[in-house]
mmCIF file of C-alpha atoms in Angstrom:
data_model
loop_
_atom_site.group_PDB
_atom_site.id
_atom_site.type_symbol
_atom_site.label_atom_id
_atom_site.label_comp_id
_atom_site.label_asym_id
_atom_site.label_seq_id
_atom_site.Cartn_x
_atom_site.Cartn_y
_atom_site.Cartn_z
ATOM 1 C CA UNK S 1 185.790 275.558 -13.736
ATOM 2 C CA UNK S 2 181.978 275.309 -14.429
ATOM 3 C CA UNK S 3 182.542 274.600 -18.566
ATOM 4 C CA UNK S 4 180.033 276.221 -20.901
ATOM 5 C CA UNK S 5 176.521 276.854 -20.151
ATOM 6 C CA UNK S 6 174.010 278.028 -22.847
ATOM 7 C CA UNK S 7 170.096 278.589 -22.145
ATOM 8 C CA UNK S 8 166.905 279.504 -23.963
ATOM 9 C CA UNK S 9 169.352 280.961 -27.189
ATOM 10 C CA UNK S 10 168.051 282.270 -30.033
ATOM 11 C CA UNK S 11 168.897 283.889 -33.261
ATOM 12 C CA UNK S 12 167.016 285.399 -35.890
ATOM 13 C CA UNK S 13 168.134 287.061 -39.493
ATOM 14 C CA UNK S 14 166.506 289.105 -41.253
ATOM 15 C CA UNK S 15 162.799 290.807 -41.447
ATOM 16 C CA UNK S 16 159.860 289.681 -42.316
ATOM 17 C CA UNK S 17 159.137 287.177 -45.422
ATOM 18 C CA UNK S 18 163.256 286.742 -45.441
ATOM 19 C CA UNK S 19 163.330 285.964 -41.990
ATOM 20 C CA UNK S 20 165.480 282.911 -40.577
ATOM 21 C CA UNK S 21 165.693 281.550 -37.532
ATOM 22 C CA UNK S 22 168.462 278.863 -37.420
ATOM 23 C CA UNK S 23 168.471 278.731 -33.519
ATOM 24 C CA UNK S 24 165.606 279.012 -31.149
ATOM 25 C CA UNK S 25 165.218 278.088 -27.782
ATOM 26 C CA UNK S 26 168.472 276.511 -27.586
ATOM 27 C CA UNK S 27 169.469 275.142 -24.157
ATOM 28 C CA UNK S 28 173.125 273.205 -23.692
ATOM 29 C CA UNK S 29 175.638 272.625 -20.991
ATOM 30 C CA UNK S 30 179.240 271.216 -22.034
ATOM 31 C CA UNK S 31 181.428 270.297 -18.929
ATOM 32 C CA UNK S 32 185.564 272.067 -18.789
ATOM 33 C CA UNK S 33 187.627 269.727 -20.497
ATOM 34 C CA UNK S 34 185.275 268.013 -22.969
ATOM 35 C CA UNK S 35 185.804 267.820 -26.996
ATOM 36 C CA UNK S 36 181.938 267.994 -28.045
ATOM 37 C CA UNK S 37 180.828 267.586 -31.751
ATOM 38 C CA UNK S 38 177.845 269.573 -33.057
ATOM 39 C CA UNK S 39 175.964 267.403 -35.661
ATOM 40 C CA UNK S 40 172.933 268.410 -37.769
ATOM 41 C CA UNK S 41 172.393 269.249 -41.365
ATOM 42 C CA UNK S 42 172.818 272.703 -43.209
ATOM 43 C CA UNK S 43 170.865 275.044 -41.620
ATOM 44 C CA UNK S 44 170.887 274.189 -38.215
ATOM 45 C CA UNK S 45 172.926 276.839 -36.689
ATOM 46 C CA UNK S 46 176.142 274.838 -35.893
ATOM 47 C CA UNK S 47 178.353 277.710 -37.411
ATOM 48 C CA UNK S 48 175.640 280.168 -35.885
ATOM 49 C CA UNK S 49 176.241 278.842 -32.413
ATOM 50 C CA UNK S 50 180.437 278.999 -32.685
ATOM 51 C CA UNK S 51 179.880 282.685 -34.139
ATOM 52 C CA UNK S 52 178.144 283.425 -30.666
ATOM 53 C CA UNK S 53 180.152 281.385 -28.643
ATOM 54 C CA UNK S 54 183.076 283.247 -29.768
ATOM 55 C CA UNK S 55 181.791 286.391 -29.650
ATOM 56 C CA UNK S 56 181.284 287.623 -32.753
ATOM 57 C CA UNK S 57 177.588 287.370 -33.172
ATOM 58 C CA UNK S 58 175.289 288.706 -30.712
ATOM 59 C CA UNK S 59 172.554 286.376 -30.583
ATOM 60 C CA UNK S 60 168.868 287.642 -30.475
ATOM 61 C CA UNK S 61 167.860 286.110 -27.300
ATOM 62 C CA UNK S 62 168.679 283.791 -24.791
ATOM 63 C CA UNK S 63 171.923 283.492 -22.030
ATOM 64 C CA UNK S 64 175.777 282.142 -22.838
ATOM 65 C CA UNK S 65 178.311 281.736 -19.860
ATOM 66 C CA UNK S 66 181.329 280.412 -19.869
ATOM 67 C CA UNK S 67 183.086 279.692 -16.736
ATOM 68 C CA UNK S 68 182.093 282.846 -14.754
ATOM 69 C CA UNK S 69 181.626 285.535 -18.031
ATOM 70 C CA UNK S 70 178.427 285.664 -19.057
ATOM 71 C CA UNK S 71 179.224 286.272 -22.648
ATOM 72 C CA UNK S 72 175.906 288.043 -24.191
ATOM 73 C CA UNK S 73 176.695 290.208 -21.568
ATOM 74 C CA UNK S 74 179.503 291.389 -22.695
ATOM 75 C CA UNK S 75 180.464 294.853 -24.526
ATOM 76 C CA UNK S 76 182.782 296.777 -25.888
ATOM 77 C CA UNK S 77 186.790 296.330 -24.102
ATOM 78 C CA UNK S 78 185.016 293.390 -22.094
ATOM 79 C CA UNK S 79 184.031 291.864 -24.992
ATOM 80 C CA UNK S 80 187.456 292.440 -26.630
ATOM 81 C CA UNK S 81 189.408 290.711 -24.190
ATOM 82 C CA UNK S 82 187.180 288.106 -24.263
ATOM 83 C CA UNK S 83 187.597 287.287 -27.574
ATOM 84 C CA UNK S 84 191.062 287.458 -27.476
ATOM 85 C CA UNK S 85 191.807 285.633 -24.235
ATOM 86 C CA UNK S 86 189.155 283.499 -23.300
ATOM 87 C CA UNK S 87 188.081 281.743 -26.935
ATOM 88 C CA UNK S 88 190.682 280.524 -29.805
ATOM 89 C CA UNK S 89 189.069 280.066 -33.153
ATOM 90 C CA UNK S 90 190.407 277.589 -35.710
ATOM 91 C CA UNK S 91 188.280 278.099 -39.269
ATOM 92 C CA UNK S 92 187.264 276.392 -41.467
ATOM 93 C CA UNK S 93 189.154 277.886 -44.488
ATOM 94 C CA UNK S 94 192.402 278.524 -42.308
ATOM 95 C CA UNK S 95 192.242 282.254 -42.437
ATOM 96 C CA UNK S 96 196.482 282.611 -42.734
ATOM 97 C CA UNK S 97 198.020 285.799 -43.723
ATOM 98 C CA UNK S 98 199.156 284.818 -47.256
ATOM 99 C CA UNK S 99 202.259 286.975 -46.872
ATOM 100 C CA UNK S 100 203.736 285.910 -43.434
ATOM 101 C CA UNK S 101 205.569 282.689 -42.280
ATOM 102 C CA UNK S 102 203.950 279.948 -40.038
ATOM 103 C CA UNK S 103 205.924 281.313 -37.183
ATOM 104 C CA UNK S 104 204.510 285.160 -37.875
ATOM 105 C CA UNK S 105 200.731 283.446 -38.512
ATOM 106 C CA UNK S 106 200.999 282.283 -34.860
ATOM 107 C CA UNK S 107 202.506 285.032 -33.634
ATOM 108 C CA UNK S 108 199.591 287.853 -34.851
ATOM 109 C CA UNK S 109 197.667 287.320 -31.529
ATOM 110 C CA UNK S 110 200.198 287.363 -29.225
ATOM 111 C CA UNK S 111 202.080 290.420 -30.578
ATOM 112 C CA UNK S 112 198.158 292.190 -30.888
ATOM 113 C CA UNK S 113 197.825 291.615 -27.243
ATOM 114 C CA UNK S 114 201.059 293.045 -26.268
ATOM 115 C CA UNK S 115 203.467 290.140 -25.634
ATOM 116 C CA UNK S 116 207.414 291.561 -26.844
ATOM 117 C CA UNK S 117 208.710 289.906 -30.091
ATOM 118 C CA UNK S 118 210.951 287.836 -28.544
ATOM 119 C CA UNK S 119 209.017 286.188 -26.592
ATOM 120 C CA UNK S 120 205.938 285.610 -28.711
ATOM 121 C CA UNK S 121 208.398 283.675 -31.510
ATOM 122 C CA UNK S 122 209.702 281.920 -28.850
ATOM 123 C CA UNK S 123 206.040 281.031 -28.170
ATOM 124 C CA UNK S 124 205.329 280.797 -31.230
ATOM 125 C CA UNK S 125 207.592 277.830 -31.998
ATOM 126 C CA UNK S 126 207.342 276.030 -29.245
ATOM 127 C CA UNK S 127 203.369 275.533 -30.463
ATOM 128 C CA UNK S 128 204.490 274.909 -34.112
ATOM 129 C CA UNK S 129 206.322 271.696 -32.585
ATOM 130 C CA UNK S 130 203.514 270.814 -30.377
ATOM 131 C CA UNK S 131 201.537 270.505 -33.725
ATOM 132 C CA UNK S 132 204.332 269.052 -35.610
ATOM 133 C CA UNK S 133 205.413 271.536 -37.851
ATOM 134 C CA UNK S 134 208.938 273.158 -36.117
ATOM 135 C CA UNK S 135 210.393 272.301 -39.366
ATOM 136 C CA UNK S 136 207.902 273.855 -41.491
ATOM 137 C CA UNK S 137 208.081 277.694 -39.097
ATOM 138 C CA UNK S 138 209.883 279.647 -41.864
ATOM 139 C CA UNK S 139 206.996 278.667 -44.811
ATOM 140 C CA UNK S 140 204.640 280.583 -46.137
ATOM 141 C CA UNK S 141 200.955 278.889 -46.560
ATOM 142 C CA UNK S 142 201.449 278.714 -50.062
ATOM 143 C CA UNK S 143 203.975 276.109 -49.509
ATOM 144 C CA UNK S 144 201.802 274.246 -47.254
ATOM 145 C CA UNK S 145 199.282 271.336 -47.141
ATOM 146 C CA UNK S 146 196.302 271.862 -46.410
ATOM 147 C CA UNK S 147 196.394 269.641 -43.197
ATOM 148 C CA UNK S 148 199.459 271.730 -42.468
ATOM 149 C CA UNK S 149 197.723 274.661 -42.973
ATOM 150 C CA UNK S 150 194.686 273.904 -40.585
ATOM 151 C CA UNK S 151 197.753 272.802 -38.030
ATOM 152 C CA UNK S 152 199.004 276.532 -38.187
ATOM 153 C CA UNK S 153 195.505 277.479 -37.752
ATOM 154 C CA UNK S 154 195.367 275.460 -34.656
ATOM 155 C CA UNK S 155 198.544 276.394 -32.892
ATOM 156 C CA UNK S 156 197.681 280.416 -33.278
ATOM 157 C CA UNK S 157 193.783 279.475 -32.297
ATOM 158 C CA UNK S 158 196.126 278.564 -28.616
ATOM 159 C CA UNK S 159 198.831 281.258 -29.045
ATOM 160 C CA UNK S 160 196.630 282.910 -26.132
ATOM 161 C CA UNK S 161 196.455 279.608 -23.881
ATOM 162 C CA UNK S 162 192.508 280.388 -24.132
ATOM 163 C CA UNK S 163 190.289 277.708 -22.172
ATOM 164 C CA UNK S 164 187.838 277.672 -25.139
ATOM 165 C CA UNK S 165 188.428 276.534 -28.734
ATOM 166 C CA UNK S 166 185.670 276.394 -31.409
ATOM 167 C CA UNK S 167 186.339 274.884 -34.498
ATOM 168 C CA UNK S 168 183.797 275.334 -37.853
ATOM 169 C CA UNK S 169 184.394 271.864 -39.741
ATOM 170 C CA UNK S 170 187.859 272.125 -38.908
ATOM 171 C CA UNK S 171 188.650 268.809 -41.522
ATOM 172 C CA UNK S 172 186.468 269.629 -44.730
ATOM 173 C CA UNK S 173 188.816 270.576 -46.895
ATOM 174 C CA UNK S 174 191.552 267.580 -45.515
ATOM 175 C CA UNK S 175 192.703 264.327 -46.973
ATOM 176 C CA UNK S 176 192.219 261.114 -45.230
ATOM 177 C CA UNK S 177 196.007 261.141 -43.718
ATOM 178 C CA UNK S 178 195.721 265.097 -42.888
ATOM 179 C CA UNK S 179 192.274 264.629 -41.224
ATOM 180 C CA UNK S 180 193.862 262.074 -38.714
ATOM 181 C CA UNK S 181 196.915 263.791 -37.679
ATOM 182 C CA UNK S 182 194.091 266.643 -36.804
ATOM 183 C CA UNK S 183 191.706 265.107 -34.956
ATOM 184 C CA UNK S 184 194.219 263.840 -32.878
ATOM 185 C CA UNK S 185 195.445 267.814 -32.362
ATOM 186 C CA UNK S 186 191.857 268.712 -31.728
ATOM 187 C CA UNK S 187 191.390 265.304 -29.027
ATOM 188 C CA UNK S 188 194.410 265.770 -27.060
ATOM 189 C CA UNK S 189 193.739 269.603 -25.995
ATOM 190 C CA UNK S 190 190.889 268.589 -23.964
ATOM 191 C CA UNK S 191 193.851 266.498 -21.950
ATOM 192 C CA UNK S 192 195.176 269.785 -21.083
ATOM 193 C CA UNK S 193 191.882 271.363 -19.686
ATOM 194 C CA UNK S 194 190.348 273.338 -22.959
ATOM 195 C CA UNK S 195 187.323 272.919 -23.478
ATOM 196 C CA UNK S 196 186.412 272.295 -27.117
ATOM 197 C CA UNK S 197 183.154 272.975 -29.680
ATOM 198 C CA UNK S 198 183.378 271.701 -32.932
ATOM 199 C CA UNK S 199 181.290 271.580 -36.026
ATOM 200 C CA UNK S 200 181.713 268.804 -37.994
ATOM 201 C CA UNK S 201 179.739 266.692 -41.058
ATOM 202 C CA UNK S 202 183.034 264.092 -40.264
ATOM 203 C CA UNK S 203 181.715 261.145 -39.212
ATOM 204 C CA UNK S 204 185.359 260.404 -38.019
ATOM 205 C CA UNK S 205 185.308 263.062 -35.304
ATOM 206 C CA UNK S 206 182.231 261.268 -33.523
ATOM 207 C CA UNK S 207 184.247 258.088 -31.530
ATOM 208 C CA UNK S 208 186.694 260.924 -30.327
ATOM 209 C CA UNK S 209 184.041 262.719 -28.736
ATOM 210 C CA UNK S 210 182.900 263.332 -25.087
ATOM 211 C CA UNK S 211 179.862 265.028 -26.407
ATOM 212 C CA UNK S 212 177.351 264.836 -29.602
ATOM 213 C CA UNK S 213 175.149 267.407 -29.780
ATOM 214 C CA UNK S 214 172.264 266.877 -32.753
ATOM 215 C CA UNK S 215 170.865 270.159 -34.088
ATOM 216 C CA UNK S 216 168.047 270.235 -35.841
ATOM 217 C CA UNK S 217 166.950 273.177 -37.928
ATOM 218 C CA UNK S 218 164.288 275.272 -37.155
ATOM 219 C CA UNK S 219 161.234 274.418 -39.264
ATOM 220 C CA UNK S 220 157.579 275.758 -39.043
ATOM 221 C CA UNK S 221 155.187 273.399 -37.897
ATOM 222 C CA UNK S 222 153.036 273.458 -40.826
ATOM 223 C CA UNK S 223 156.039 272.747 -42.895
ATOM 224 C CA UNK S 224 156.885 268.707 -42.215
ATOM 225 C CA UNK S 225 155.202 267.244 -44.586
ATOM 226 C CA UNK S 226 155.913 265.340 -48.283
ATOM 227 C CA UNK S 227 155.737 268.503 -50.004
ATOM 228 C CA UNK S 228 157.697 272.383 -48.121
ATOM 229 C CA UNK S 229 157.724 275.373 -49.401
ATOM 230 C CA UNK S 230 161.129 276.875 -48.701
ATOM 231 C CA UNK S 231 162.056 281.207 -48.791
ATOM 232 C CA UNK S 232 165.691 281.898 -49.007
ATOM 233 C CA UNK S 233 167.268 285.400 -49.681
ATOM 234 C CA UNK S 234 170.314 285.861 -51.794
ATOM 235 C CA UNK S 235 173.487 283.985 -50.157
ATOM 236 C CA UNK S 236 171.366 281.681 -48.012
ATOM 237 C CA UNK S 237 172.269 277.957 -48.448
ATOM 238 C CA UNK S 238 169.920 275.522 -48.937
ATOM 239 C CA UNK S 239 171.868 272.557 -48.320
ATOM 240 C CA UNK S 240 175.766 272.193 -48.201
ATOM 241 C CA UNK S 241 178.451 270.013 -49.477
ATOM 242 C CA UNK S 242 178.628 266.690 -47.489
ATOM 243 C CA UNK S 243 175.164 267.136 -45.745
ATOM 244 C CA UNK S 244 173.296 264.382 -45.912
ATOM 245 C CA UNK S 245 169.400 265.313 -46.380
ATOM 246 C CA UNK S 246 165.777 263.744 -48.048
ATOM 247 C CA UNK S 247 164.319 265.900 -50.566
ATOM 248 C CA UNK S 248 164.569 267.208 -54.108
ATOM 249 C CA UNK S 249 163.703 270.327 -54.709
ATOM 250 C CA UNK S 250 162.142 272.793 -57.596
ATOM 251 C CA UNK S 251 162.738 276.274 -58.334
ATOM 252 C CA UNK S 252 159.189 278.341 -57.914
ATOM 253 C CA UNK S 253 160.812 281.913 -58.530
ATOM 254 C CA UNK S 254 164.331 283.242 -58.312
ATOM 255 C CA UNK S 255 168.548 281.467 -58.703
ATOM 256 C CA UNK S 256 170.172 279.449 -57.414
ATOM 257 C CA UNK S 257 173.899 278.225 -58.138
ATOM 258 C CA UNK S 258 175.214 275.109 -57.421
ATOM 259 C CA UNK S 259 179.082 275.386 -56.214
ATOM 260 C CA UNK S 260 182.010 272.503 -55.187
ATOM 261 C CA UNK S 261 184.377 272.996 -52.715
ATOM 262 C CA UNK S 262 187.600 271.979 -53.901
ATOM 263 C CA UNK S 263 190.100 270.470 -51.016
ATOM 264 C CA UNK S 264 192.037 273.836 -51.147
ATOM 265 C CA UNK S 265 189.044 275.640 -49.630
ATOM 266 C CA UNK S 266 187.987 277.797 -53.136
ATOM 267 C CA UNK S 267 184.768 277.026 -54.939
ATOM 268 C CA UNK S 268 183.931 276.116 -58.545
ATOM 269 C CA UNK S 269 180.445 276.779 -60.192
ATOM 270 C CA UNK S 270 178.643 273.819 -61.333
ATOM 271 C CA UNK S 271 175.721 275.264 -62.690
ATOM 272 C CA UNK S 272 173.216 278.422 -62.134
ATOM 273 C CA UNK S 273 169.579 277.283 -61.772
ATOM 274 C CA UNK S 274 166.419 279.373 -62.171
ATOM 275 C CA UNK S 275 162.337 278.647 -62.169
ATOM 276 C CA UNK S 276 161.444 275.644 -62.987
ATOM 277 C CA UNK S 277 164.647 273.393 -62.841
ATOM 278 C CA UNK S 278 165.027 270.617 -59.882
ATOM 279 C CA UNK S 279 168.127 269.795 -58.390
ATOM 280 C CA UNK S 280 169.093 267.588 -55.437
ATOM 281 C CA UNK S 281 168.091 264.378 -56.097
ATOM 282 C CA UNK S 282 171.178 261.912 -56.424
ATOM 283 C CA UNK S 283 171.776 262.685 -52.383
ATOM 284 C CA UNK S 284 168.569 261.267 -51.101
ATOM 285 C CA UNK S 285 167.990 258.574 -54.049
ATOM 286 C CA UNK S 286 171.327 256.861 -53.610
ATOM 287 C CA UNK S 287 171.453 257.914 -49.462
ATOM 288 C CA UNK S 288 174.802 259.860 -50.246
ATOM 289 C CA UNK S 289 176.152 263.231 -48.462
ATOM 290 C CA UNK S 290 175.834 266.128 -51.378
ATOM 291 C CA UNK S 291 178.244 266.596 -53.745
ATOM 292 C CA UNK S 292 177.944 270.003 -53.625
ATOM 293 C CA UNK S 293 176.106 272.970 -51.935
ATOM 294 C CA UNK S 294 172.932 274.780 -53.800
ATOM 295 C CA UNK S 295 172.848 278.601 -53.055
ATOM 296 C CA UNK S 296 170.755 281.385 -53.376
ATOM 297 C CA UNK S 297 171.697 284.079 -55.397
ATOM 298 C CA UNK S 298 168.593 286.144 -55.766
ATOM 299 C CA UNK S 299 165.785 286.171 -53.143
ATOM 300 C CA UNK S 300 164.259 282.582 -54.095
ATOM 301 C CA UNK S 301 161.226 280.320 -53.207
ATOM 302 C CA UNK S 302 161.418 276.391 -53.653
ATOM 303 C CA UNK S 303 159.491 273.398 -53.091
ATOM 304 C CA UNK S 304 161.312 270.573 -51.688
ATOM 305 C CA UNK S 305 159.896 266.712 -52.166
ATOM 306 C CA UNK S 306 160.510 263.462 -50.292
ATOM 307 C CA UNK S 307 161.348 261.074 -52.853
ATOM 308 C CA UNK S 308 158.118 259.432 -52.780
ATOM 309 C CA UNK S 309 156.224 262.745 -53.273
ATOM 310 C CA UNK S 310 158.438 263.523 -56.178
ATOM 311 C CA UNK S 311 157.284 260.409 -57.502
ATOM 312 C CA UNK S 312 154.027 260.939 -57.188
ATOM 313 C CA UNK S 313 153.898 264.538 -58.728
ATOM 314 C CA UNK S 314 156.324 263.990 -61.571
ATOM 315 C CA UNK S 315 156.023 260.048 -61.984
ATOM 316 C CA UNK S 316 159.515 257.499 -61.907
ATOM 317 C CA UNK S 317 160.507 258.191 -65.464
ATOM 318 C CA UNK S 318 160.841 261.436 -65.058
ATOM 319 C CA UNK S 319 162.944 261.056 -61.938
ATOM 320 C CA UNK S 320 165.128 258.559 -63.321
ATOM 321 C CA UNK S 321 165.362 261.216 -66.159
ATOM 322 C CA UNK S 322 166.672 263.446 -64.314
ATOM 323 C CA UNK S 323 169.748 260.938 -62.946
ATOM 324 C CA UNK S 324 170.187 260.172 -65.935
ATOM 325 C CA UNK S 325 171.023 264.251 -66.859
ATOM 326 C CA UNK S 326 172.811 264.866 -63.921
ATOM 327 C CA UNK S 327 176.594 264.677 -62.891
ATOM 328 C CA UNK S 328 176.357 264.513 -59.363
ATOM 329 C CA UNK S 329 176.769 268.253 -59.042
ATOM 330 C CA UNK S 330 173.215 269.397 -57.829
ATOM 331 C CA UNK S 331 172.985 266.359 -55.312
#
């Protein structure tokens, strides 16, 4: 098996003055059988990349293959059975049907590509114990952890045996003992010849991997310095929860809120920001990840600041000032 091969990718949203372009010119080759991590701030493309990967996003430009498919090839029934038998997805969020047991979760894919009832609980269970949870089968998600949850996720993301997994920060929403029991899911498939891509801002997931790849997002060239000037349309993020990034940023024109993402995977509101207010700064002050993620909810332009240029435009005091106001929720 030649593994995953990925040249000259791109992908662009949008149209003119709202245009984005979180991957460009993207070249990567990941060998069969290797666990590799994507790194990188918000805004890279990590969750970009897994959407084309897996087939769901068509990417504006560039080449994907995976063992011998060329993937942005692919169309209609092709692309079908691709998805379902060549990539498993585990999400972020988990994704279960609220209303059906652990056993039925797992068992959607297999019975959608044909495989008789019998033998697709049969299947079914015999991955629920591979991921320790035979005794939890009959339960409904609502009676679940949230590391048991993601384990459900994991076992129907292989109902299919598929050689590919992709995983979009598969332990954000975990505690410290669910994240382990995991990882160790996510490290031990690559023993058995899949070939797994995950996103991750979990510094624990780097030691178990074969691969770290660092994305960087795109930036224009005249854009590096002290001082950027930043467009986002409404539901773009600017940064995200437990990213870890250097400037503090103003409102020019437009809103944006500032949400928390509580360990069960829904979001609370922190505060809605318009022209004129700054948020960001306890992140890069204190070298922290953010607390929470800032988001766009109009189309809005802001100025980010290294610390130092901060300083200089607005002066200490009124930096410290602002610490002093906030609560951690717009870092």
């Amino acid at each position: 098996m030649s593994g995953l091969s990925i040249k000259a990718l791109e992908v662009t949203y949008g149209r003119g003055d709202c245009a984005v372009t979180p991957i460009d010119g993207l070249d990567l080759d990941v060998a069969a059988g290797t666990l590799a991590v994507l790194l990188g701030p918000s805004g890279c493309g990590k969750t970009t990349l897994l959407s084309c990967l897996s087939g769901i996003q068509r990417p504006s430009g560039g080449m994907i293959r995976f063992e011998d498919v060329e993937v942005t090839d692919l169309k209609g029934a092709e692309l079908d059975a691709y998805r379902r038998h060549m990539v498993g997805i585990v999400f972020q969020a988990f994704n279960l049907v609220a209303s059906l047991s652990a056993t039925d979760n797992v068992m959607v894919p297999l019975r959608t590509a044909g495989v008789k009832r019998a033998e697709a609980k049969a299947r079914a269970r015999a991955l629920l114990d591979e991921v320790g949870l035979g005794d939890r089968a009959r339960h409904l998600p609502s009676s679940l952890s949230g590391g048991q949850q993601q384990r459900v996720a994991i076992a129907r993301a292989l109902a299919l045996d598929p050689p590919l997994i992709v995983a979009d920060e598969p332990t954000a929403s975990l505690d410290h003992t669910q994240v382990e029991t995991v990882l160790r899911i996510l490290r031990g498939l690559t023993t058995r010849g899949h070939t797994v891509i995950v996103s991750t801002h979990d510094s624990r997931l780097i030691p178990l991997a074969d691969q770290l790849v660092e994305m960087q997002p795109h930036v224009h060239p005249t854009a590096g310095g002290p001082r950027v000037d930043e467009h986002y349309c409404a539901g773009d993020v600017i940064f995200e929860q437990e990213s870890v990034g250097d400037r503090i940023y103003e409102i020019v024109e437009g809103t944006v809120e500032i949400v928390r993402r509580r360990p069960d995977g829904t979001e609370a509101r922190l505060a809605c920001l318009s022209a004129g207010d700054q948020f960001g700064e306890m992140g890069p002050l204190f070298d922290l990840p953010r607390s929470a993620s800032a988001r766009a909810t109009s189309r809005v332009h802001v100025r980010g600041y290294t610390i130092d240029a901060f300083r200089t435009t607005y002066g200490g005091a009124h930096l410290m000032a602002m610490v002093g106001r906030s609560s951690g929720a717009a870092s």
